[in-house]
C-alpha cells in the first residue's frame, strides 16, 4: 500500500465523518462538512441579509434562439454582482450550468453588448464558454465574475462578501473560496425566480481555483443538483496527502486569502489533516459529481484528482475502474472522470462531456 493511502485508513478512522465513504450517511456528511469548514475553507456567516435580483438588460442572439440577459444581484443593500445569463429561447424550466468566471462577463464574447467591468479584453475567455454548444444542448448558462463576490487578492478581507459580514477573524473565518461558493449559492437561490430555468437542476461548474469553489459549493449546498470540478487541483479534487504538484504550504503561501487560517497548520504536515479531498467529494453524494483533469497539468496532480474520486466512489454506491489514459473517460453512473489531452484549461472538449453527463444524470 502506498504510504499516503495508509494515512487515510489510519488517521481517518473517526466514525463521525465520511472517513470511510462506504459508510456515508447524512449525519456523517454534516460532520465532515464541519471539519472542512473549521480546517480548510472557513465558516460561512450566519447573519441575515437582504437579497434582491433585478433583470437589467435583455437581448436576443443566435437568430432568436437564445435570450441573453444581465441581472443585478444586490446583497445586504450594498454588494452588487452582475449575472450574465443565456437561456434557450421559448423554453421553460431548462436545466442550467452556473459558474464563476475569472476576468469579467465581457470576456465570454467579443460582442460589445455585455457590460464591461474592467480592462480585460472582450471575448478573451470565449473558448472556455462554448455558449452555442451549451444552449443548443438545451441548457441555460449563468455566470458571474468571481471578483463581484470577492476580489482575488490578499487584501485583508475588507471587501466583497467580507465587507458584508464584518467580523473579528480567527483561524476558522472564511476565505475567498468559501466567499465565492457562498455567492454562487445566492445566485442559485435567485434562479428560482427565473421561469426559463429549473432551479432544481442547476449544475455548479468551475475551472481551477473556481473548480475548487464549485466543489466546495456543491459539497456544502445541497441545492446544487450536480458539481463539476475542472482541473481543480490542490484544495479541490486532488488528494492533499499525496503532496504531488501544488502542496498545502505552497498554496497557502501564494494565495493566503483562499482558505481559512487554520489550513496553514497543515503546511508541510499534510499527514496530520483530519480530512482529505475524497471526503469532500463524498459530501456531494448522492448527487452526481464530475471530476476532470488535463494530461499536462501535473501541478493539479491528475492522478490525485482521479484517486480522490475513486476513494469517494463508495459514498455514491459505485466503484470506479482504472485511471484512463489521456483522452479517456471513466464512470457510467453518478460519478464521472475524464482526462483531456493538453494543458491546464477548460474547452469545448470538456464541455461536450459535461453536457452529455448532465443530460443523462439530471
Ligand atoms: C495556480 C494555482 C492553482 C490553480 C490555478 C488557477 O496558480 O496554483 O491552485 O488554482 O492557479 O486557478 O488557474
Coordinates of C-alpha atoms and ligand atoms in Angstrom, one line a residue:
X1 CA 0.0 0.0 0.0
X2 CA 1.3 3.5 -0.9
X3 CA 2.2 5.5 2.3
X4 CA -0.3 8.2 1.6
X5 CA -3.1 5.6 1.2
X6 CA -2.2 4.1 4.5
X7 CA -2.7 7.6 6.0
X8 CA -6.3 7.6 5.0
X9 CA -7.0 4.3 6.7
X10 CA -5.2 5.2 9.9
X11 CA -5.8 8.9 10.6
X12 CA -9.4 8.9 9.4
X13 CA -10.9 6.3 11.5
X14 CA -13.2 8.6 13.3
X15 CA -16.7 7.2 12.8
X16 CA -18.5 10.6 12.7
X17 CA -17.0 11.9 9.5
X18 CA -17.2 10.4 6.0
X19 CA -13.8 8.9 6.7
X20 CA -15.0 5.7 5.1
X21 CA -17.1 6.8 2.1
X22 CA -18.8 3.4 2.2
X23 CA -20.3 4.4 5.5
X24 CA -21.8 7.6 4.1
X25 CA -24.8 9.0 5.9
X26 CA -26.5 12.4 6.0
X27 CA -25.1 12.8 9.6
X28 CA -21.6 11.8 8.6
X29 CA -21.8 14.3 5.7
X30 CA -22.7 17.2 8.1
X31 CA -19.9 16.3 10.4
X32 CA -17.4 16.1 7.6
X33 CA -18.5 19.5 6.3
X34 CA -17.9 20.9 9.7
X35 CA -14.4 19.7 9.7
X36 CA -13.8 21.2 6.2
X37 CA -15.2 24.5 7.4
X38 CA -13.1 24.6 10.5
X39 CA -9.8 23.4 9.0
X40 CA -9.9 24.1 5.3
X41 CA -12.3 26.7 3.8
X42 CA -13.7 28.6 6.8
X43 CA -17.2 29.1 8.2
X44 CA -19.9 31.0 6.3
X45 CA -21.6 33.8 8.2
X46 CA -25.0 33.1 9.7
X47 CA -26.2 36.7 9.9
X48 CA -29.3 37.6 7.9
X49 CA -29.1 39.8 4.8
X50 CA -31.4 41.1 2.1
X51 CA -31.1 39.7 -1.4
X52 CA -32.5 41.5 -4.5
X53 CA -32.5 40.3 -8.0
X54 CA -33.4 42.5 -10.9
X55 CA -33.4 42.0 -14.7
X56 CA -31.3 44.8 -16.0
X57 CA -30.9 44.2 -19.8
X58 CA -32.0 41.7 -22.4
X59 CA -31.2 40.9 -26.0
X60 CA -31.8 38.1 -28.5
X61 CA -28.9 36.4 -30.1
X62 CA -28.2 33.4 -32.4
X63 CA -31.1 34.2 -34.7
X64 CA -33.5 34.5 -31.8
X65 CA -32.6 31.0 -30.5
X66 CA -31.1 32.4 -27.3
X67 CA -32.2 35.1 -24.8
X68 CA -29.2 36.8 -23.3
X69 CA -29.8 38.7 -20.1
X70 CA -27.9 40.6 -17.4
X71 CA -29.3 40.5 -13.9
X72 CA -28.1 42.5 -10.9
X73 CA -28.0 40.7 -7.6
X74 CA -27.8 43.1 -4.6
X75 CA -26.8 41.6 -1.3
X76 CA -27.2 43.4 2.0
X77 CA -28.2 46.5 0.1
X78 CA -24.5 47.2 -0.9
X79 CA -22.8 44.3 -2.6
X80 CA -23.6 44.1 -6.3
X81 CA -23.0 41.1 -8.6
X82 CA -23.8 41.2 -12.3
X83 CA -25.0 37.8 -13.6
X84 CA -24.9 37.1 -17.4
X85 CA -27.5 34.5 -18.4
X86 CA -28.0 32.7 -21.7
X87 CA -31.4 31.0 -22.0
X88 CA -32.6 28.7 -24.8
X89 CA -35.5 30.8 -26.2
X90 CA -39.0 29.6 -25.7
X91 CA -38.0 27.0 -23.2
X92 CA -39.4 26.8 -19.7
X93 CA -37.5 25.0 -16.9
X94 CA -34.3 24.4 -18.7
X95 CA -31.5 22.8 -16.7
X96 CA -28.7 25.2 -16.1
X97 CA -24.9 25.5 -15.6
X98 CA -23.8 28.1 -13.1
X99 CA -20.2 29.0 -12.7
X100 CA -18.0 32.0 -11.9
X101 CA -15.6 33.4 -14.5
X102 CA -12.1 34.7 -13.8
X103 CA -12.0 38.1 -15.5
X104 CA -15.4 39.6 -16.2
X105 CA -18.6 38.6 -18.0
X106 CA -17.5 40.6 -21.1
X107 CA -14.6 38.1 -21.6
X108 CA -17.2 35.4 -22.7
X109 CA -17.9 37.1 -26.0
X110 CA -16.4 39.8 -28.3
X111 CA -19.9 41.4 -28.7
X112 CA -19.9 44.9 -27.2
X113 CA -23.4 44.3 -25.7
X114 CA -22.1 42.7 -22.5
X115 CA -21.3 45.2 -19.7
X116 CA -17.6 45.7 -19.5
X117 CA -16.4 46.0 -15.9
X118 CA -12.6 46.2 -16.3
X119 CA -9.8 46.5 -18.8
X120 CA -9.7 42.8 -19.8
X121 CA -10.1 42.2 -23.5
X122 CA -13.7 41.3 -24.7
X123 CA -14.1 37.7 -25.7
X124 CA -10.7 36.6 -24.2
X125 CA -12.3 33.6 -22.4
X126 CA -14.7 32.6 -25.2
X127 CA -13.0 29.2 -25.7
X128 CA -13.8 28.4 -22.1
X129 CA -17.5 29.1 -22.5
X130 CA -19.0 27.5 -25.7
X131 CA -22.3 29.2 -25.3
X132 CA -23.8 27.9 -28.6
X133 CA -22.9 24.3 -27.7
X134 CA -24.5 24.7 -24.3
X135 CA -27.7 26.3 -25.4
X136 CA -28.0 24.0 -28.4
X137 CA -28.0 21.2 -26.0
X138 CA -31.0 22.7 -24.2
X139 CA -29.1 24.1 -21.2
X140 CA -29.1 27.6 -19.8
X141 CA -25.8 29.1 -18.7
X142 CA -25.4 31.7 -15.9
X143 CA -22.0 33.3 -14.9
X144 CA -20.7 36.0 -12.6
X145 CA -17.3 37.5 -12.4
X146 CA -15.7 36.0 -9.2
X147 CA -14.4 39.4 -8.2
X148 CA -18.0 40.6 -7.8
X149 CA -18.2 38.5 -4.6
X150 CA -14.6 38.8 -3.6
X151 CA -11.6 40.2 -5.4
X152 CA -8.9 37.5 -5.9
X153 CA -6.4 39.4 -3.7
X154 CA -4.8 39.1 -0.3
X155 CA -6.2 42.4 0.8
X156 CA -7.2 41.9 4.4
X157 CA -10.8 40.6 3.8
X158 CA -12.1 44.2 3.7
X159 CA -14.3 44.0 0.6
X160 CA -16.7 41.8 -1.3
X161 CA -18.7 39.4 0.9
X162 CA -16.3 40.0 3.8
X163 CA -17.4 43.7 4.0
X164 CA -21.0 42.5 4.1
X165 CA -20.4 40.4 7.3
X166 CA -17.7 42.3 9.3
X167 CA -16.2 40.0 11.9
X168 CA -13.2 39.5 14.1
X169 CA -11.3 37.0 12.2
X170 CA -9.8 33.8 13.6
X171 CA -8.5 30.6 12.2
X172 CA -11.9 29.4 11.2
X173 CA -13.1 32.6 9.4
X174 CA -14.0 32.0 5.8
X175 CA -11.6 32.7 3.0
X176 CA -12.2 33.8 -0.6
X177 CA -13.1 30.3 -2.0
X178 CA -15.8 30.0 0.6
X179 CA -17.0 33.5 -0.2
X180 CA -17.1 32.7 -3.9
X181 CA -19.0 29.5 -3.2
X182 CA -21.5 31.3 -1.0
X183 CA -22.1 33.9 -3.7
X184 CA -22.9 31.0 -6.1
X185 CA -25.4 29.8 -3.6
X186 CA -27.1 33.2 -3.6
X187 CA -27.3 33.2 -7.4
X188 CA -28.8 29.7 -7.4
X189 CA -31.4 30.9 -4.9
X190 CA -32.5 33.7 -7.2
X191 CA -32.7 31.4 -10.2
X192 CA -35.9 30.1 -8.6
X193 CA -37.5 33.3 -9.8
X194 CA -36.4 32.8 -13.5
X195 CA -39.2 30.7 -15.1
X196 CA -36.9 29.7 -18.0
X197 CA -34.7 27.8 -15.6
X198 CA -35.4 24.8 -13.5
X199 CA -33.7 25.8 -10.2
X200 CA -33.8 22.1 -9.1
X201 CA -31.5 21.3 -12.0
X202 CA -28.6 23.7 -11.6
X203 CA -25.1 22.2 -12.1
X204 CA -22.3 24.2 -10.4
X205 CA -19.1 24.2 -12.5
X206 CA -15.7 25.8 -12.3
X207 CA -12.2 25.6 -13.6
X208 CA -9.0 25.6 -11.4
X209 CA -9.4 27.9 -8.4
X210 CA -13.1 28.2 -9.5
X211 CA -13.2 24.4 -9.7
X212 CA -12.2 24.3 -6.0
X213 CA -15.0 26.7 -5.5
X214 CA -17.5 24.6 -7.4
X215 CA -16.6 21.5 -5.4
X216 CA -17.0 23.4 -2.1
X217 CA -20.3 24.9 -3.3
X218 CA -21.6 21.5 -4.4
X219 CA -20.5 19.7 -1.3
X220 CA -21.8 22.3 1.2
X221 CA -25.0 23.3 -0.6
X222 CA -27.4 20.5 -1.4
X223 CA -29.5 22.8 -3.6
X224 CA -26.9 22.2 -6.4
X225 CA -28.0 19.2 -8.4
X226 CA -24.6 18.3 -9.6
X227 CA -21.0 19.6 -9.3
X228 CA -18.2 19.7 -11.9
X229 CA -14.6 20.2 -11.0
X230 CA -12.4 21.1 -13.9
X231 CA -8.6 20.8 -13.2
X232 CA -9.2 22.0 -9.6
X233 CA -6.0 20.5 -8.1
X234 CA -4.8 21.3 -4.6
X235 CA -7.7 22.3 -2.3
X236 CA -10.1 21.0 -5.0
X237 CA -10.3 17.4 -6.1
X238 CA -6.6 16.4 -5.6
X239 CA -5.7 14.5 -2.5
X240 CA -3.6 16.8 -0.3
X241 CA -1.8 13.9 1.4
X242 CA -0.1 12.8 -1.9
X243 CA 1.9 16.1 -1.8
X244 CA 2.2 15.9 -5.6
X245 CA 2.3 19.2 -7.6
X246 CA 1.0 22.1 -5.6
X247 CA 1.2 21.4 -1.9
X248 CA -0.7 22.9 1.0
X249 CA 2.3 25.0 2.1
X250 CA 2.7 26.4 -1.3
X251 CA -0.9 27.2 -1.9
X252 CA -1.2 28.9 1.5
X253 CA 1.9 31.0 0.8
X254 CA 1.0 32.1 -2.7
X255 CA -2.8 32.5 -2.1
X256 CA -3.0 33.3 1.6
X257 CA -6.6 34.6 1.2
X258 CA -8.2 31.5 -0.4
X259 CA -8.6 29.3 2.7
X260 CA -9.3 29.5 6.4
X261 CA -6.2 30.5 8.5
X262 CA -6.4 27.0 10.1
X263 CA -5.4 25.4 6.8
X264 CA -1.9 26.7 7.4
X265 CA -1.5 24.3 10.3
X266 CA -1.0 21.6 7.7
X267 CA 1.8 23.4 5.8
X268 CA 4.3 20.6 5.2
X269 CA 2.2 18.4 7.6
X270 CA -0.4 17.1 5.3
X271 CA -0.4 13.8 7.0
X272 CA -2.0 15.5 10.1
X273 CA -5.0 16.8 8.1
X274 CA -8.2 15.3 9.7
X275 CA -9.8 15.1 6.3
X276 CA -8.7 14.8 2.7
X277 CA -10.4 15.8 -0.5
X278 CA -12.0 12.5 -1.3
X279 CA -14.2 13.2 1.7
X280 CA -15.2 16.5 0.2
X281 CA -16.3 14.7 -3.0
X282 CA -18.2 12.2 -0.8
X283 CA -20.2 15.1 0.6
X284 CA -21.7 15.7 -2.8
X285 CA -23.3 12.2 -2.7
X286 CA -25.9 11.2 -3.5
X287 CA -25.9 14.0 -6.1
X288 CA -23.7 13.4 -9.2
X289 CA -20.2 14.7 -9.5
X290 CA -17.8 15.0 -12.4
X291 CA -14.1 15.4 -11.9
X292 CA -11.8 16.2 -14.8
X293 CA -8.0 16.6 -15.3
X294 CA -5.7 17.5 -18.1
X295 CA -2.7 15.3 -19.1
X296 CA -0.1 18.1 -18.9
X297 CA -1.5 19.6 -15.7
X298 CA 0.9 18.0 -13.3
X299 CA 0.6 21.0 -10.9
X300 CA -3.0 19.9 -10.3
X301 CA -2.0 16.2 -9.9
X302 CA -4.3 14.4 -12.3
X303 CA -3.7 11.1 -10.6
X304 CA -4.6 12.7 -7.2
X305 CA -7.8 14.1 -8.7
X306 CA -8.7 10.7 -10.1
X307 CA -7.9 8.8 -6.9
X308 CA -9.9 11.2 -4.7
X309 CA -13.0 10.4 -6.9
X310 CA -12.2 6.7 -6.8
X311 CA -11.9 6.8 -3.0
X312 CA -15.2 8.7 -2.8
X313 CA -17.0 6.2 -5.1
X314 CA -18.5 4.0 -2.3
X315 CA -20.4 7.1 -1.0
X316 CA -22.3 7.0 -4.3
X317 CA -22.7 3.2 -4.1
X318 CA -20.2 2.9 -7.0
X319 CA -16.8 1.7 -7.8
X320 CA -14.5 3.4 -10.3
X321 CA -12.2 1.4 -12.6
X322 CA -8.6 2.2 -13.5
X323 CA -7.5 5.7 -14.4
X324 CA -8.0 6.2 -18.1
X325 CA -5.1 7.2 -20.4
X326 CA -5.0 10.8 -21.7
X327 CA -8.1 11.4 -23.8
X328 CA -10.2 8.8 -21.9
X329 CA -13.1 8.8 -19.6
X330 CA -14.4 6.5 -16.9
X331 CA -17.6 6.3 -14.8
X332 CA -21.1 5.4 -16.0
X333 CA -23.5 6.4 -13.3
X334 CA -23.3 9.3 -10.8
X335 CA -19.5 9.8 -10.8
X336 CA -17.6 10.7 -13.9
X337 CA -14.0 11.4 -14.7
X338 CA -12.1 12.3 -17.8
X339 CA -8.5 13.4 -18.6
X340 CA -8.2 15.7 -21.6
X341 CA -5.0 15.7 -23.6
X342 CA -3.3 19.0 -23.1
X343 CA -2.7 21.9 -20.7
X344 CA -4.5 23.2 -17.7
X345 CA -7.6 24.8 -19.2
X346 CA -11.3 24.2 -19.9
X347 CA -12.6 24.0 -23.5
X348 CA -15.2 22.5 -25.8
X349 CA -13.8 19.0 -25.5
X350 CA -14.5 19.2 -21.7
X351 CA -17.9 20.8 -22.2
X352 CA -19.1 18.2 -24.7
X353 CA -18.6 15.6 -22.0
X354 CA -20.2 17.7 -19.2
X355 CA -23.2 18.3 -21.4
X356 CA -23.6 14.6 -22.1
X357 CA -23.3 13.7 -18.4
X358 CA -25.7 16.4 -17.3
X359 CA -28.3 15.2 -19.9
X360 CA -28.0 11.7 -18.5
X361 CA -27.9 12.5 -14.9
X362 CA -30.2 15.4 -14.1
Ligands
LIG1 C1 -2.5 28.4 -9.9 C2 -2.8 27.8 -8.5 C3 -3.7 26.6 -8.7 C4 -4.9 27.0 -9.6 C5 -4.6 27.9 -10.7 C6 -5.8 28.6 -11.3 O1 -1.6 29.4 -9.8 O2 -1.5 27.3 -8.0 O3 -4.1 26.2 -7.4 O4 -6.0 27.5 -8.8 O5 -3.7 28.9 -10.3 O6 -6.7 29.0 -10.7 O7 -5.7 28.9 -12.5

